[in-house]
Amino acid sequence: MRVLVAVKRVIDYNVKARVKSDHSGIDLANVKMSMNPFDEIAVEEAVRLKEKGVATEVVAVSIGPLQAQETLRTALAMGADRAILIDAGDRDLEPLSVAKVLRQMVAEEAPDLVVMGKQAIDGDNAATGQMLAALLDWPQAAFASDLAVAAGSATVTREVDGGLQTLELELPAVVTADLRLNEPRYASLPNIMKAKQKPLQVRELASIKVDVSPRLKVLKVAEPPVRAAGVIVESVADLVSQLKNKAGVL
Amino acid sequence: MAVLVIADHDNQSLKSATHKTVTAARKLSDEVDVLVAGASAVNVAAEAAGIAGVRKVLLAESNELGKVIAEAFEALVVPLAGGYDSVLTPATAQGKNISPRIAAKLDVALISDVIDIVDADTFVRPIYAGNALETVQSSDAKKIITVRSTAFAAAGEGGSAATEVVHISAPRRAARFVSEEAVKSSRPDLAGARVVVSGGRALGSAEEFRAVIEVLADRLGAAVGASRAAVDSGFAPNDSQVGQTGKVVAPELYLAVGISGAIQHLAGMKDSKVIVAINKDPDAPIFQVADYGLVADYKTAVPELMQQLGDLG
């Protein structure tokens, strides 16, 4: 079976995002970018399915600027077989638009399973996977911490509030990866070199006949309110007294 | 301008996030209906009917709904949505699972994790792990919204809404419930607790986490939280993780023990009223958001704290 894995190029998770002074967005000039951490987990899971002999081909897809080719090369170095970049230029598409483009890719590639991260750490929407499942009328398992694929079905354990839930999905299906699904591998240097030879197709967003006009207009991006500076207390006694008498929370 | 709130509950009682989502819904409309979808959820519906400001409670029951299967919620909510201008869900694991699916079916954007409602079309939401707040204006006729419940006060009691049973058609069974494993806890629910005691990697082991963090939490009647490092190391269960990828909490008192304060963790707790940090590293980033910081080894500080709390009675 074929597995499609969707990856996004985002600000590196260790970088603190800075708001532009004109409040139009986040300053991404000269900021380190990486593959969204949840997407690394999704790629790892897809590659493991291939190593187990369950998947025959892993196709990585990204929608973003031309630099997202680096993100796809990372996926190829981790073990994906080929990659497709939908060149969207500087546009950061909304989850609904991304889901629509991915639906088109699913129609062309006919995968049995789509794996993607549970959320991107820039928009923090946690929506695209569920939206894709809805558009395709496929079953979904969001926030997966365990995935087992057998003939025609996937058994997925999901992280829910208060514990874990296990579902069985008829394939084809969409699964979004939570943190605990696996520990993504590092791409070795030989694999990074080999990845340069793997096929990476670049396509214009306009060649995918999908309406990607935004539904949400960003009016302003602002810094969150700054907390008043705290105090360093000298002792536990001091701490208890402050909490009791000053803060009134004990 | 009617609004539908999808209740979050465990088939026994409502989660407090539902009451808070009703408060958000009331900012949009005076006509707020609450949908209780579950299995044997009559008592939950009665509880929802008692929330002040609720016009009507819709009760829909099936096994799939009881297990929060997203496909069953889609089949239920999409036809109902025709009668509403907005559908709101708390941004809990349940709401995040079902709302995007419903939005895509209706061909509208999802407006997720809303912390403020400016007007019927304009919302504020955190992005980049809470390092920025985005104000967005929706051009969709219908709004599908998840609400960050810690940003809204709970709606009061005293309502007396009527309950109406919703007929549901049998869903296509492409997803089947297999099993669930609940983490049993006698402590308050993390998301709604007044006090949260959280531990990090410094605790070193699950035994130490139990002996220090859980004992202190019990002394304070607090919920137990954990950093991602503590969860990944197996010191604490996954569902106790506080942060960008875990739960977002805003208690009156957040006590962080042995947590350095990575940006992903801060995203989950920096709206707490009072933050206390106990850490032996004076340069730990947690001290930048703490109202009260104690630079000390938790091994000496926590027993001393327990003792002083004991003296308080």
Short mmCIF file of C-alpha atoms in Angstrom, two decimals, chain B residues 19-228:
data_model
loop_
_atom_site.label_atom_id
_atom_site.label_comp_id
_atom_site.label_asym_id
_atom_site.label_seq_id
_atom_site.Cartn_x
_atom_site.Cartn_y
_atom_site.Cartn_z
CA HIS B 19 -19.84 26.27 31.21
CA LYS B 20 -16.98 28.49 30.04
CA THR B 21 -17.86 27.93 26.40
CA VAL B 22 -21.43 28.99 27.17
CA THR B 23 -20.02 32.29 28.48
CA ALA B 24 -18.17 32.75 25.17
CA ALA B 25 -21.33 31.86 23.23
CA ARG B 26 -23.33 34.45 25.18
CA LYS B 27 -20.98 37.11 23.82
CA LEU B 28 -22.26 36.19 20.36
CA SER B 29 -25.93 35.70 21.00
CA ASP B 30 -28.73 35.56 23.57
CA GLU B 31 -30.01 32.40 21.91
CA VAL B 32 -27.60 29.73 23.10
CA ASP B 33 -28.53 26.06 22.74
CA VAL B 34 -26.40 23.26 24.17
CA LEU B 35 -26.03 19.94 22.38
CA VAL B 36 -25.43 17.00 24.69
CA ALA B 37 -24.35 14.09 22.51
CA GLY B 38 -23.48 10.88 24.30
CA ALA B 39 -24.70 7.56 25.60
CA SER B 40 -27.10 7.51 28.57
CA ALA B 41 -26.47 11.20 28.94
CA VAL B 42 -29.87 12.25 30.36
CA ASN B 43 -28.27 13.44 33.59
CA VAL B 44 -25.75 15.49 31.64
CA ALA B 45 -28.59 17.09 29.69
CA ALA B 46 -30.35 17.97 32.95
CA GLU B 47 -27.15 19.57 34.19
CA ALA B 48 -26.78 21.55 30.95
CA ALA B 49 -30.38 22.75 31.25
CA GLY B 50 -29.44 24.31 34.57
CA ILE B 51 -26.74 26.56 33.14
CA ALA B 52 -27.82 30.19 33.28
CA GLY B 53 -28.48 31.69 29.85
CA VAL B 54 -29.12 28.45 28.00
CA ARG B 55 -32.22 28.57 25.79
CA LYS B 56 -32.63 24.90 24.96
CA VAL B 57 -30.78 21.62 25.40
CA LEU B 58 -30.61 19.13 22.54
CA LEU B 59 -30.01 15.54 23.58
CA ALA B 60 -28.71 12.97 21.10
CA GLU B 61 -27.75 9.47 22.19
CA SER B 62 -25.90 6.58 20.58
CA ASN B 63 -22.96 4.35 21.42
CA GLU B 64 -20.77 6.08 18.84
CA LEU B 65 -21.57 9.49 20.31
CA GLY B 66 -20.83 8.13 23.78
CA LYS B 67 -17.35 7.24 22.62
CA VAL B 68 -16.90 10.58 20.80
CA ILE B 69 -16.41 9.08 17.35
CA ALA B 70 -15.77 12.07 15.07
CA GLU B 71 -17.73 10.60 12.14
CA ALA B 72 -20.84 10.22 14.34
CA PHE B 73 -20.54 13.83 15.51
CA GLU B 74 -20.22 14.97 11.91
CA ALA B 75 -23.41 13.11 10.96
CA LEU B 76 -25.24 14.68 13.91
CA VAL B 77 -23.99 18.25 13.86
CA VAL B 78 -23.77 19.08 10.13
CA PRO B 79 -27.56 18.87 9.60
CA LEU B 80 -28.21 20.75 12.88
CA ALA B 81 -25.78 23.52 11.93
CA GLY B 82 -28.28 24.87 9.38
CA GLY B 83 -30.22 26.45 12.23
CA TYR B 84 -27.26 28.24 13.77
CA ASP B 85 -24.89 31.08 12.94
CA SER B 86 -22.08 29.65 15.03
CA VAL B 87 -21.15 26.31 16.53
CA LEU B 88 -18.83 26.46 19.52
CA THR B 89 -16.89 23.66 21.18
CA PRO B 90 -14.45 23.81 24.06
CA ALA B 91 -10.89 23.40 22.73
CA THR B 92 -10.49 20.10 24.55
CA ALA B 93 -9.29 16.86 22.95
CA GLN B 94 -12.92 16.20 22.01
CA GLY B 95 -13.55 19.62 20.50
CA LYS B 96 -10.28 19.60 18.58
CA ASN B 97 -11.13 16.20 17.17
CA ILE B 98 -14.64 16.96 15.94
CA SER B 99 -14.78 20.68 15.11
CA PRO B 100 -12.37 20.74 12.12
CA ARG B 101 -14.26 17.82 10.60
CA ILE B 102 -17.56 19.66 10.94
CA ALA B 103 -16.07 22.89 9.57
CA ALA B 104 -14.67 21.20 6.46
CA LYS B 105 -18.03 19.50 5.80
CA LEU B 106 -19.68 22.91 5.92
CA ASP B 107 -16.86 24.41 3.80
CA VAL B 108 -15.95 27.05 6.39
CA ALA B 109 -12.74 27.88 8.21
CA LEU B 110 -12.16 26.64 11.74
CA ILE B 111 -11.44 29.42 14.20
CA SER B 112 -9.50 27.54 16.84
CA ASP B 113 -8.56 28.21 20.45
CA VAL B 114 -10.36 31.55 20.66
CA ILE B 115 -9.40 33.59 23.74
CA ASP B 116 -11.47 36.70 23.02
CA ILE B 117 -14.52 37.59 20.97
CA VAL B 118 -14.33 41.14 19.60
CA ASP B 119 -17.56 40.99 17.62
CA ALA B 120 -19.62 38.40 15.73
CA ASP B 121 -16.93 38.10 13.02
CA THR B 122 -13.73 39.01 14.88
CA PHE B 123 -11.79 36.77 17.22
CA VAL B 124 -8.45 36.70 19.02
CA ARG B 125 -6.38 33.52 19.20
CA PRO B 126 -2.84 32.63 20.26
CA ILE B 127 -0.32 31.45 17.66
CA TYR B 128 3.33 30.36 17.80
CA ALA B 129 2.97 28.65 21.19
CA GLY B 130 1.30 31.71 22.66
CA ASN B 131 4.13 34.04 21.68
CA ALA B 132 1.73 36.12 19.60
CA LEU B 133 -1.97 36.91 19.58
CA GLU B 134 -3.70 37.01 16.22
CA THR B 135 -6.90 38.97 15.60
CA VAL B 136 -8.81 37.42 12.71
CA GLN B 137 -11.96 38.47 10.90
CA SER B 138 -14.02 35.71 9.37
CA SER B 139 -15.78 36.10 6.02
CA ASP B 140 -17.70 32.83 6.41
CA ALA B 141 -21.45 33.05 6.94
CA LYS B 142 -21.25 30.30 9.54
CA LYS B 143 -18.55 30.12 12.19
CA ILE B 144 -17.11 26.95 13.64
CA ILE B 145 -15.14 27.90 16.72
CA THR B 146 -13.21 26.13 19.44
CA VAL B 147 -12.92 28.07 22.68
CA ARG B 148 -9.92 28.15 24.97
CA SER B 149 -11.95 27.76 28.12
CA THR B 150 -9.31 29.14 30.49
CA ALA B 151 -9.90 32.55 28.90
CA PHE B 152 -13.58 32.72 29.91
CA ALA B 153 -15.38 32.62 33.27
CA ALA B 154 -17.83 29.79 33.88
CA ALA B 155 -21.51 30.54 33.27
CA GLY B 156 -23.55 30.33 36.46
CA GLU B 157 -26.35 28.01 37.47
CA GLY B 158 -30.05 28.77 37.78
CA GLY B 159 -31.23 28.15 34.24
CA SER B 160 -34.27 26.05 33.40
CA ALA B 161 -33.99 25.23 29.71
CA ALA B 162 -36.20 22.62 28.10
CA THR B 163 -34.63 19.47 26.69
CA GLU B 164 -35.43 18.25 23.20
CA VAL B 165 -34.40 14.83 21.91
CA VAL B 166 -32.67 14.83 18.51
CA HIS B 167 -33.31 11.91 16.22
CA ILE B 168 -30.14 10.54 14.64
CA SER B 169 -29.64 8.30 11.66
CA ALA B 170 -27.29 5.33 11.88
CA PRO B 171 -23.78 6.38 10.85
CA ARG B 172 -21.56 4.60 8.36
CA ARG B 173 -19.25 2.53 10.55
CA ALA B 174 -15.87 3.30 9.03
CA ALA B 175 -14.46 3.90 12.50
CA ARG B 176 -15.18 1.49 15.31
CA PHE B 177 -14.50 1.91 19.02
CA VAL B 178 -12.21 -0.81 20.39
CA SER B 179 -11.25 0.12 23.93
CA GLU B 180 -10.31 2.89 26.29
CA GLU B 181 -7.92 3.24 29.13
CA ALA B 182 -8.77 5.94 31.63
CA VAL B 183 -6.18 7.36 33.98
CA LYS B 184 -7.84 7.08 37.35
CA SER B 185 -7.46 10.03 39.62
CA SER B 186 -9.15 11.24 42.75
CA ARG B 187 -7.57 14.64 42.27
CA PRO B 188 -9.29 17.62 40.62
CA ASP B 189 -9.39 17.77 36.84
CA LEU B 190 -6.21 19.44 35.57
CA ALA B 191 -7.96 21.84 33.20
CA GLY B 192 -10.35 23.16 35.83
CA ALA B 193 -8.26 23.01 39.02
CA ARG B 194 -7.80 26.03 41.30
CA VAL B 195 -4.27 24.95 42.16
CA VAL B 196 -1.85 22.96 39.97
CA VAL B 197 1.42 21.44 41.15
CA SER B 198 3.69 20.50 38.24
CA GLY B 199 6.93 18.59 38.13
CA GLY B 200 9.68 18.42 35.56
CA ARG B 201 12.68 16.41 34.52
CA ALA B 202 14.59 17.31 37.70
CA LEU B 203 12.46 14.86 39.69
CA GLY B 204 14.47 12.07 38.11
CA SER B 205 12.07 9.13 38.49
CA ALA B 206 8.40 8.15 38.64
CA GLU B 207 8.82 7.20 42.32
CA GLU B 208 10.26 10.59 43.15
CA PHE B 209 7.49 12.30 41.13
CA ARG B 210 4.86 10.46 43.18
CA ALA B 211 6.64 11.07 46.48
CA VAL B 212 7.19 14.79 45.91
CA ILE B 213 4.75 16.24 43.38
CA GLU B 214 1.70 14.10 44.08
CA VAL B 215 2.09 14.36 47.87
CA LEU B 216 2.41 18.14 47.68
CA ALA B 217 -0.56 18.33 45.30
CA ASP B 218 -2.70 16.30 47.70
CA ARG B 219 -1.71 18.56 50.57
CA LEU B 220 -2.92 21.56 48.55
CA GLY B 221 -5.95 19.85 47.04
CA ALA B 222 -4.32 20.49 43.69
CA ALA B 223 -4.24 18.81 40.31
CA VAL B 224 -0.96 17.28 39.13
CA GLY B 225 0.73 18.58 36.00
CA ALA B 226 3.99 17.72 34.29
CA SER B 227 6.40 19.08 31.73
CA ARG B 228 6.91 17.22 28.47
#
